[in-house]
Amino acid sequence: MCGFVGFTGLREQREAILHRMADRIIHRGPDMEGYHISGDDPRTAIALGFRRLSIIDLAAGKQPMYNEDGTVVVVFNGEIFNFMDLRTELQAKGHIFKTHCDTEVILHGYEEYGTALAAKLRGMFAFVVCDTKTNTLYGARDMFGIKPFYYTQTSEGELLFGSEIKSLLEHPGFRREVNAEALRPYLTFQYSAMNETFFKGTYKLPPAHWFEYKNGQMHIERYWDADFRHKTSLTYEQAADEIDARVRESVAAHRISDVKLGSFLSSGVDSSYITACLMPDDTFSVGFESPDGTHKFDETTEAGELSQKLGIHNYREMLTKEQCLDAFADIQYHMDEPQSNPSSVPLYFLCQLARQHVTVVLSGEGADEIYAGYEWYADTPLMQKYKHIPAPLRHLASDASQHLPYFKGHDFIIKGSGRPEDWFIGQAHVFEEKDAYDILKPKYRVGPTAREVAAPIYDRVKDLSELEKKQYLDLNLWLPGDILLKADKMSMAHSLELRVPFLDREVWALAAALPAAAKADARTTKIALRRAAARTLPAASAARKKLGFPVPVRDWLRQEPYTSRVRAVFSRPAAAEFFDPRALHSMLNQHLHGGDCWRQIWCVYSFLIWYEQFFGA
């Protein structure tokens, strides 16, 4: 796990610029650094920088890494879990390997397969290959978007790229300007939901895409897409056996490391299952004290009990409001873009705790998306009865309701249409579209609505079932934009490698083939996964309802000094630049007097704290 930076073109002091860019992300790789600078022509000049967190082949895995004659060079962030199979295949074709590191597979794989390489890789990755013979850059991002990749072009035509946006800020040609179109959808999604980031003109390479950059032109293509069409003929018990086999095989592949590793552990089935398959020496858990004396914000008790049953040591920590207040600016800095998922806060401290003891952790991200673990995926018993009405009638009722003023049952009728594209935008829905529009200053009302962001994704899967449409949307928006982004940024903030065995192409292939009835019903979610996990876990752990890293933000916002801190931020000139300040203070006052606006308040507050980090107060 590492971080890379790079840029094309000639610049005065380009070596110094490159070093500053790499130093900005030293947290991603404190163990080693490396640089490549070549070319005296602006059209062919390239500078590559690398920061390494040593995990595999500690001595020989230096980057940038070169092929035999030095004409091809690579910088790479991630892990390739099928690298030994690819290495054997490439050796049979005559390629000579100098290391035992997975990075070298990318070098020779590019020489052998060209742009088809990305589709052959099993793992989590973002990389750039520079071919000096053809003056071409080739790069890719893994199929789920586990590892990040950002790029932009300067006014002089230089390409800048890196693992984090903050590194690009060190280049004198970088354009530091807020993307006005990003704010409106953020207020509904709670994360940056477009390919263009909050920095105008800076983009994310989408998951499952490769790019080729040549003669100043960027060409991008998708190499993989989630496919739900091929269903399994296995019985439910057979499917559970096969899920168990594939998860265990993935965990075995993800445990390859030359440094110590452990696992995150909450009370949920996902991390519990990964832990039971891995059986590490150590697990890590954090929680919060609940103001009412309950344990609704604390999963550490259950995590400790399971660790004890498995004979594993559990490190756990109870977090305080003061810790979170003090660290929140740092959290938003490391996120690169504003992100208001409250679970980023405990995840930051969980990674900090783990890094005191290990360098690599396995975690349960991705299970909810591929096995249908969210409540939004399942119909209530009442909704199931409503859907006995013929679909054409439900569609007519939904179409009519969308053009009527709000009434009791309005949302139920729209959701009952069976067309998630009419209402479902993913797992986060903070501001309603009208409320987001109204709270913004006119200059920032220009961005797309949440439904406009989701529409082109839905257009690709018009024939899927309702459940699979929801999963497909989350796989393309929520998973890379929220879940995996915070997993990468919070772990890398503490120089910790986080691996996600559920997000493996072999595990995915079976999950996609499961029928809807094996995923979720009115009573439970992740049905097939729970059956598989029950072969290893105690029954209570396999069946336990999802909590989702709960954080007591609602309570904090009614307590000092948090209330005063938020009010102070809402009173600054930056708040008035983007929002109607009266509306912000009205929300806060409403929440203090018994309303429930905490998610909206937290979303705006997170953005403003992020803005302070990158643009000043």
XYZ file of C-alpha atoms in Angstrom:
617
model
C 0.000 0.000 0.000
C 1.533 3.232 -1.098
C 0.994 6.501 -2.866
C 2.235 7.927 -6.140
C 2.384 11.284 -7.918
C 3.388 12.402 -11.371
C 3.208 14.990 -14.106
C 4.155 15.500 -17.717
C 5.920 18.426 -19.333
C 8.980 20.496 -18.526
C 9.003 22.788 -15.518
C 11.729 24.733 -13.807
C 12.729 22.908 -10.631
C 10.607 19.917 -11.611
C 12.604 17.665 -9.297
C 11.815 19.927 -6.351
C 8.150 20.067 -7.385
C 8.030 16.287 -7.593
C 9.555 15.896 -4.141
C 7.064 18.341 -2.628
C 4.172 16.450 -4.219
C 5.429 13.149 -2.833
C 6.111 14.603 0.605
C 2.505 15.812 0.806
C 1.401 12.161 0.925
C 4.183 10.764 3.093
C 1.486 9.250 5.329
C 0.700 6.808 2.505
C 4.275 5.554 2.441
C 6.653 6.495 5.229
C 9.087 3.632 4.640
C 10.709 4.557 1.324
C 10.640 7.061 -1.524
C 11.623 6.906 -5.179
C 11.642 9.177 -8.238
C 11.892 9.003 -12.011
C 12.482 12.045 -14.217
C 13.115 11.795 -17.948
C 12.746 13.736 -21.189
C 13.993 17.124 -22.365
C 11.049 17.819 -24.662
C 7.781 19.158 -23.176
C 5.890 16.607 -25.274
C 7.711 13.604 -23.807
C 8.952 14.723 -20.382
C 7.636 12.738 -17.406
C 8.174 12.912 -13.660
C 7.056 10.110 -11.322
C 7.237 10.022 -7.538
C 6.489 7.279 -5.058
C 6.024 6.842 -1.303
C 6.157 3.245 -0.074
C 4.554 1.421 2.818
C 6.530 -1.837 2.726
C 4.300 -4.926 2.804
C 5.673 -7.573 0.385
C 9.301 -8.184 -0.657
C 10.514 -5.508 1.738
C 14.024 -5.311 0.291
C 13.422 -5.512 -3.472
C 10.040 -3.844 -3.955
C 11.365 -0.351 -4.664
C 9.418 1.967 -6.950
C 9.432 3.403 -9.525
C 10.198 -0.021 -10.967
C 11.715 -0.645 -14.411
C 11.704 -3.420 -16.993
C 14.943 -5.059 -18.106
C 16.118 -2.298 -20.449
C 14.651 0.614 -18.491
C 12.233 1.667 -21.218
C 9.075 0.928 -19.210
C 8.553 2.253 -15.672
C 5.661 1.868 -13.245
C 4.313 3.391 -10.022
C 1.642 1.330 -8.306
C -0.591 1.542 -5.249
C -2.328 -1.595 -3.973
C -1.936 -5.343 -3.987
C -2.316 -7.860 -6.825
C -3.511 -11.111 -5.291
C -3.113 -13.293 -8.392
C 0.387 -12.045 -9.090
C 2.004 -15.453 -8.665
C -0.267 -17.008 -11.313
C 0.385 -14.101 -13.676
C 4.101 -14.281 -12.964
C 4.171 -17.978 -13.960
C 2.196 -17.196 -17.122
C 4.514 -14.341 -18.081
C 7.664 -16.341 -17.349
C 6.385 -19.019 -19.711
C 6.207 -16.301 -22.372
C 9.852 -15.388 -21.797
C 9.684 -12.495 -19.340
C 12.497 -12.270 -16.793
C 11.627 -11.279 -13.224
C 14.117 -9.654 -10.853
C 11.938 -9.478 -7.700
C 9.236 -11.423 -5.867
C 7.015 -8.335 -5.725
C 3.573 -8.003 -7.315
C 4.541 -4.659 -8.882
C 6.747 -6.374 -11.443
C 3.764 -8.295 -12.798
C 2.271 -4.983 -13.936
C 5.459 -4.097 -15.827
C 5.708 -7.346 -17.758
C 1.951 -7.674 -17.999
C 1.801 -4.349 -19.809
C 4.565 -5.444 -22.175
C 2.660 -8.637 -22.967
C -0.999 -7.583 -22.879
C -1.045 -3.816 -23.358
C -4.296 -2.164 -22.314
C -5.900 -5.585 -21.744
C -3.787 -5.981 -18.604
C -6.257 -4.328 -16.207
C -8.925 -6.968 -16.814
C -6.471 -9.725 -15.842
C -5.627 -8.326 -12.407
C -7.241 -9.617 -9.236
C -6.816 -7.216 -6.390
C -6.992 -3.582 -5.384
C -4.945 -1.195 -7.455
C -4.261 2.099 -9.114
C -1.142 2.430 -11.241
C 0.584 4.319 -14.027
C 2.929 2.727 -16.560
C 5.167 5.000 -18.612
C 6.311 3.527 -21.938
C 9.220 5.701 -23.050
C 9.443 3.931 -26.434
C 5.976 5.145 -27.481
C 5.715 8.165 -25.154
C 2.527 6.690 -23.728
C 1.091 6.593 -20.234
C -1.201 3.694 -19.364
C -2.983 3.305 -16.051
C -5.998 1.716 -14.412
C -8.090 1.510 -11.285
C -9.456 -1.710 -9.756
C -12.946 -2.973 -10.557
C -14.632 -1.764 -7.353
C -12.645 1.446 -6.803
C -10.828 0.339 -3.665
C -7.795 2.479 -4.476
C -8.089 6.127 -5.600
C -6.721 7.846 -8.682
C -6.998 11.590 -9.474
C -5.897 13.595 -12.493
C -6.122 17.046 -14.026
C -4.601 19.028 -16.867
C -3.036 22.441 -16.439
C -3.652 25.441 -18.673
C -0.341 24.605 -20.365
C -1.495 21.086 -21.185
C 0.466 19.165 -18.551
C -1.163 16.070 -17.051
C -0.972 15.868 -13.240
C -1.988 12.704 -11.411
C -1.734 11.050 -8.038
C -3.211 8.962 -5.262
C -4.522 12.023 -3.435
C -5.636 15.456 -4.607
C -3.598 17.238 -1.940
C -0.380 16.173 -3.666
C -1.466 17.946 -6.859
C -1.739 21.231 -4.970
C 2.075 21.322 -4.773
C 2.350 21.688 -8.559
C 2.452 25.374 -9.612
C 0.130 24.658 -12.533
C -2.675 23.192 -10.426
C -5.977 25.058 -10.520
C -7.228 25.583 -6.957
C -10.894 26.468 -7.419
C -14.079 25.074 -5.882
C -16.203 23.201 -8.387
C -19.549 24.985 -8.064
C -21.426 22.021 -9.552
C -20.263 19.587 -6.870
C -21.979 21.155 -3.866
C -25.645 20.640 -4.714
C -25.448 16.847 -5.213
C -23.141 16.548 -2.193
C -25.851 17.950 0.068
C -28.076 15.016 -0.834
C -25.490 12.235 -1.235
C -23.160 13.304 1.656
C -20.125 12.587 -0.541
C -18.653 13.782 -3.837
C -20.755 11.860 -6.331
C -19.422 13.010 -9.719
C -16.247 12.140 -11.596
C -15.250 15.802 -11.455
C -14.177 16.468 -7.894
C -14.753 19.471 -5.630
C -11.629 20.950 -7.247
C -12.666 22.399 -10.595
C -11.125 20.485 -13.487
C -9.752 17.669 -11.320
C -11.264 14.232 -11.917
C -11.405 10.750 -10.465
C -10.594 7.900 -12.797
C -13.775 5.808 -12.433
C -13.494 2.304 -10.972
C -13.052 -0.506 -13.515
C -11.551 1.837 -16.110
C -8.171 2.113 -17.757
C -6.706 5.145 -19.479
C -4.124 5.845 -22.134
C -2.531 9.274 -22.390
C -0.646 10.147 -25.559
C 0.058 13.342 -27.478
C -1.731 15.358 -24.840
C -4.968 13.387 -25.171
C -6.625 11.282 -22.458
C -8.515 8.195 -23.636
C -10.553 6.264 -21.000
C -12.346 2.908 -21.337
C -14.295 0.629 -19.022
C -12.845 -2.874 -18.741
C -15.394 -4.479 -16.376
C -19.011 -4.031 -15.342
C -21.197 -5.712 -12.723
C -23.210 -8.440 -14.453
C -26.198 -10.024 -12.709
C -27.539 -11.990 -15.689
C -26.039 -15.423 -15.043
C -27.856 -17.126 -12.163
C -26.621 -20.133 -10.229
C -28.465 -23.463 -10.186
C -27.069 -24.312 -6.747
C -29.458 -25.007 -3.878
C -29.316 -22.550 -0.984
C -27.213 -24.957 1.076
C -24.856 -25.576 -1.841
C -24.605 -21.835 -2.419
C -23.739 -21.299 1.241
C -20.990 -23.926 0.971
C -19.597 -22.264 -2.143
C -19.747 -18.786 -0.588
C -17.831 -20.106 2.405
C -15.204 -21.665 0.155
C -14.721 -18.512 -1.899
C -14.603 -16.164 1.067
C -12.028 -18.372 2.745
C -9.942 -18.519 -0.407
C -10.121 -14.739 -0.760
C -9.110 -14.233 2.873
C -6.156 -16.566 2.314
C -5.089 -14.493 -0.706
C -5.528 -11.244 1.233
C -3.437 -12.431 4.161
C -0.231 -12.582 2.090
C 2.139 -10.157 3.785
C 5.672 -9.876 5.075
C 4.491 -7.716 7.987
C 2.068 -8.280 10.851
C -1.664 -8.146 10.128
C -4.919 -8.160 12.094
C -8.598 -7.441 11.474
C -11.258 -4.903 12.351
C -14.115 -6.329 14.377
C -17.549 -4.891 15.104
C -20.601 -6.829 16.227
C -21.777 -7.400 12.634
C -21.589 -10.549 10.563
C -19.240 -9.102 7.918
C -16.187 -8.310 10.044
C -16.940 -11.260 12.335
C -16.882 -13.683 9.393
C -13.641 -12.241 7.997
C -12.055 -12.465 11.446
C -13.130 -16.083 11.946
C -11.703 -17.033 8.536
C -8.459 -15.133 9.103
C -7.893 -16.016 12.779
C -5.337 -13.242 13.316
C -3.490 -12.663 16.544
C -5.248 -9.326 17.094
C -8.582 -7.631 16.382
C -9.488 -3.961 16.820
C -12.726 -2.262 17.870
C -13.894 1.204 18.928
C -17.155 2.552 20.322
C -18.812 5.488 22.078
C -20.383 5.884 25.451
C -24.107 6.478 25.030
C -25.533 9.476 26.955
C -28.559 7.427 28.053
C -26.456 4.578 29.431
C -27.357 2.125 26.667
C -24.920 0.446 24.275
C -26.517 1.642 21.034
C -23.250 3.383 20.041
C -20.953 0.627 21.257
C -20.214 -2.685 19.556
C -17.027 -3.371 21.479
C -18.689 -5.679 24.019
C -19.877 -8.110 21.337
C -16.544 -7.807 19.520
C -14.675 -8.643 22.692
C -16.915 -11.626 23.396
C -16.407 -13.078 19.900
C -12.646 -12.525 20.109
C -12.604 -14.396 23.391
C -14.544 -17.311 21.914
C -12.129 -17.452 18.976
C -9.078 -17.188 21.247
C -7.961 -13.877 19.700
C -6.774 -10.761 21.514
C -9.085 -7.764 21.067
C -7.805 -4.203 21.394
C -10.684 -1.790 21.966
C -11.084 1.867 22.783
C -14.007 4.019 23.880
C -13.987 7.357 22.068
C -14.914 10.710 23.550
C -16.662 13.692 22.021
C -13.555 15.783 22.682
C -11.331 13.417 20.690
C -13.652 13.638 17.729
C -13.979 17.416 17.930
C -10.232 17.856 17.955
C -9.573 15.441 15.077
C -12.373 16.439 12.725
C -10.377 19.002 10.730
C -7.637 16.426 10.199
C -10.242 13.889 9.060
C -11.615 16.269 6.427
C -8.082 17.115 5.290
C -7.274 13.471 4.706
C -10.556 12.876 2.860
C -9.443 15.312 0.093
C -13.099 16.158 -0.601
C -15.924 16.927 1.851
C -17.523 13.793 3.242
C -20.140 13.752 5.984
C -20.613 10.065 6.697
C -20.319 10.112 10.521
C -18.633 6.707 10.504
C -15.473 8.344 9.120
C -14.833 9.611 12.639
C -14.641 6.272 14.496
C -12.909 4.714 11.491
C -10.137 7.310 11.797
C -9.549 6.317 15.410
C -9.937 2.606 14.688
C -7.144 2.851 12.117
C -5.027 4.804 14.588
C -5.516 2.071 17.190
C -4.693 -0.742 14.772
C -1.541 0.942 13.475
C -0.059 0.848 16.954
C 0.095 -2.936 16.624
C -0.039 -4.018 12.942
C 0.632 -2.703 9.438
C -2.172 -4.520 7.587
C -5.812 -5.117 8.528
C -8.633 -7.032 6.879
C -12.108 -5.536 7.014
C -15.680 -6.360 5.984
C -16.457 -3.549 3.513
C -18.393 -4.577 0.416
C -20.510 -7.378 1.854
C -23.599 -5.179 2.126
C -23.395 -4.163 -1.528
C -22.770 -7.585 -3.045
C -24.975 -9.691 -0.731
C -27.773 -7.089 -0.190
C -27.220 -6.061 3.410
C -29.066 -2.744 3.547
C -32.620 -2.271 4.788
C -33.408 -0.229 1.673
C -32.939 -3.406 -0.375
C -35.801 -5.298 1.289
C -39.561 -4.725 1.137
C -41.596 -4.422 4.321
C -44.544 -6.839 4.698
C -46.922 -3.987 3.825
C -44.950 -3.173 0.677
C -45.000 -6.830 -0.334
C -48.813 -6.792 -0.105
C -49.011 -3.574 -2.130
C -46.909 -5.114 -4.885
C -49.611 -7.713 -5.489
C -51.336 -4.914 -7.398
C -50.476 -5.236 -11.107
C -47.357 -3.290 -12.044
C -49.034 -1.050 -14.688
C -51.444 0.275 -12.039
C -48.641 0.894 -9.566
C -46.689 2.711 -12.265
C -49.646 4.972 -13.015
C -50.090 5.744 -9.321
C -46.404 6.544 -8.950
C -46.349 8.786 -12.032
C -49.347 10.733 -10.752
C -47.926 11.059 -7.220
C -44.695 12.567 -8.485
C -46.656 15.507 -9.894
C -48.850 16.106 -6.847
C -48.162 18.061 -3.646
C -46.908 15.929 -0.770
C -49.581 13.823 0.956
C -49.631 10.944 3.435
C -48.546 7.817 1.574
C -46.808 9.814 -1.180
C -43.392 8.165 -0.747
C -44.909 4.720 -0.243
C -46.704 4.875 -3.597
C -43.586 6.015 -5.432
C -41.418 3.327 -3.826
C -44.117 0.758 -4.562
C -43.754 1.335 -8.295
C -41.001 -1.254 -8.422
C -38.866 1.291 -10.285
C -36.022 2.355 -7.976
C -34.879 4.833 -10.622
C -37.919 6.924 -9.577
C -36.670 7.422 -6.021
C -33.597 5.429 -4.938
C -30.282 7.303 -5.075
C -28.312 5.050 -2.733
C -27.771 4.568 0.970
C -27.429 8.260 1.847
C -30.189 10.830 1.388
C -29.495 13.928 3.490
C -31.122 17.024 1.996
C -34.226 16.784 -0.159
C -33.588 18.298 -3.594
C -35.691 21.403 -2.915
C -34.126 21.973 0.491
C -30.633 21.686 -0.971
C -31.534 24.169 -3.683
C -33.085 26.641 -1.252
C -30.210 26.667 1.248
C -27.569 27.389 -1.414
C -26.572 30.780 -2.751
C -27.641 31.153 -6.431
C -24.072 30.681 -7.709
C -24.018 27.143 -6.296
C -27.456 25.981 -7.447
C -25.978 24.917 -10.770
C -25.025 21.314 -10.030
C -27.034 18.271 -11.102
C -29.752 16.810 -8.908
C -29.120 13.469 -7.254
C -31.519 11.779 -9.670
C -29.672 13.322 -12.613
C -26.426 11.843 -11.278
C -28.053 8.419 -10.884
C -29.969 8.386 -14.186
C -27.135 7.401 -16.575
C -26.180 4.553 -14.241
C -29.740 3.233 -14.183
C -29.877 3.548 -17.968
C -27.254 0.796 -18.238
C -29.391 -1.752 -16.369
C -32.976 -1.157 -17.470
C -33.771 -4.888 -17.552
C -32.510 -5.835 -14.083
C -34.751 -6.663 -11.137
C -35.586 -3.956 -8.610
C -33.106 -5.291 -6.050
C -30.297 -5.633 -8.575
C -30.862 -2.098 -9.864
C -30.373 -0.836 -6.315
C -27.240 -2.941 -5.893
C -25.878 -1.772 -9.239
C -26.378 1.872 -8.323
C -24.664 1.399 -4.956
C -21.777 -0.463 -6.583
C -21.213 2.521 -8.879
C -21.916 5.431 -6.513
C -22.101 4.661 -2.795
C -19.403 1.983 -2.584
C -16.544 3.868 -4.318
C -17.755 7.355 -3.394
C -18.313 6.793 0.313
C -17.490 3.378 1.790
C -14.211 2.642 0.012
C -13.027 6.229 -0.140
C -13.172 6.686 3.613
C -11.657 3.225 4.135
C -8.644 4.178 2.016
C -8.211 7.723 3.316
C -8.688 6.973 7.016
C -6.364 3.958 6.946
C -3.703 5.717 4.898
C -3.863 8.713 7.250
C -2.202 6.352 9.741
C 0.025 4.448 7.265
C -2.168 1.357 7.606
C -3.027 -0.976 4.734
C -6.693 -1.952 4.721
C -7.793 -4.970 2.665
C -11.358 -5.958 1.800
C -11.692 -9.691 0.960
C -15.399 -9.508 0.067
C -14.520 -7.228 -2.851
C -12.783 -9.920 -4.815
C -13.711 -10.910 -8.352
C -14.240 -14.583 -7.469
C -16.367 -13.772 -4.407
C -18.328 -11.264 -6.489
C -19.018 -13.723 -9.340
C -20.989 -16.032 -7.056
C -22.711 -13.201 -5.189
C -23.971 -11.745 -8.479
C -25.360 -15.142 -9.491
C -27.566 -15.484 -6.394
C -31.311 -15.028 -6.875
C -33.016 -12.158 -5.047
C -34.659 -14.562 -2.597
C -31.194 -15.616 -1.372
C -30.244 -12.043 -0.605
C -32.989 -10.208 1.291
C -36.614 -10.536 2.375
C -38.934 -8.724 4.780
C -37.271 -10.350 7.797
C -33.549 -10.271 7.133
C -30.740 -9.212 4.813
C -27.665 -11.030 3.432
C -29.512 -14.338 3.728
C -26.999 -16.449 1.809
C -23.993 -14.833 3.459
C -25.432 -15.423 6.920
C -25.958 -19.111 6.095
C -22.353 -19.362 4.989
C -21.053 -17.490 8.022
C -23.060 -19.720 10.374
C -20.766 -22.587 9.396
C -17.989 -20.785 11.264
C -19.539 -18.213 13.607
C -21.797 -18.615 16.635
C -25.449 -18.356 15.576
C -25.921 -14.992 17.300
C -23.006 -13.433 15.400
C -24.189 -14.748 12.037
C -27.736 -13.436 12.585
C -27.004 -10.121 14.311
C -28.695 -7.083 12.768
C -26.515 -4.472 11.089
C -25.705 -1.375 13.167
C -23.392 0.376 10.723
C -20.815 2.042 12.996
C -23.266 4.310 14.873
C -22.005 7.722 16.009
C -23.835 9.976 18.529
C -23.685 13.133 16.376
C -27.342 13.912 17.077
C -26.513 14.184 20.792
C -23.244 16.044 20.326
C -24.969 18.815 18.388
C -27.137 19.538 21.431
C -24.128 19.770 23.775
C -21.380 22.278 24.434
C -18.816 22.975 23.207
C -19.974 21.343 19.950
C -23.020 23.598 19.534
C -20.887 26.732 19.857
C -18.233 25.387 17.498
C -20.797 24.634 14.803
C -22.516 27.989 15.285
C -19.182 29.775 14.967
C -18.435 27.999 11.689
C -21.922 28.838 10.392
C -21.224 32.511 11.195
C -17.991 32.800 9.201
C -17.730 34.506 5.798
C -17.110 31.154 4.114
C -20.549 29.948 5.169
C -22.153 33.057 3.687
C -20.258 32.460 0.428
C -22.045 29.162 -0.178
C -25.189 29.132 1.969
C -27.990 31.254 3.361
C -26.640 31.835 6.904
C -30.127 32.403 8.317
C -31.160 28.953 7.126
C -28.077 27.384 8.722
C -28.724 28.950 12.106
C -32.408 28.096 11.832
C -31.509 24.425 11.340
C -29.231 24.479 14.363
C -31.832 26.189 16.531
C -34.498 23.760 15.386
C -32.291 20.833 16.357
C -31.526 22.358 19.763
C -35.260 22.670 20.483
C -36.235 19.094 19.718
C -36.072 18.947 15.941
C -33.996 16.384 14.131
C -31.775 18.166 11.607
C -28.494 16.616 12.665
C -27.631 15.018 9.325
C -28.205 18.269 7.432
C -26.203 20.253 9.992
C -23.361 17.716 9.930
C -23.304 17.702 6.116
C -22.921 21.485 5.877
C -20.458 21.601 8.790
C -18.292 18.904 7.182
C -18.141 20.855 3.927
C -17.170 24.087 5.686
C -14.440 22.379 7.729
C -13.100 20.828 4.512
C -13.164 24.236 2.828
C -11.102 25.725 5.652
C -8.443 23.048 5.210
C -7.914 23.670 1.503
C -9.007 27.267 0.889
C -8.626 28.975 4.281
C -11.368 30.220 6.602
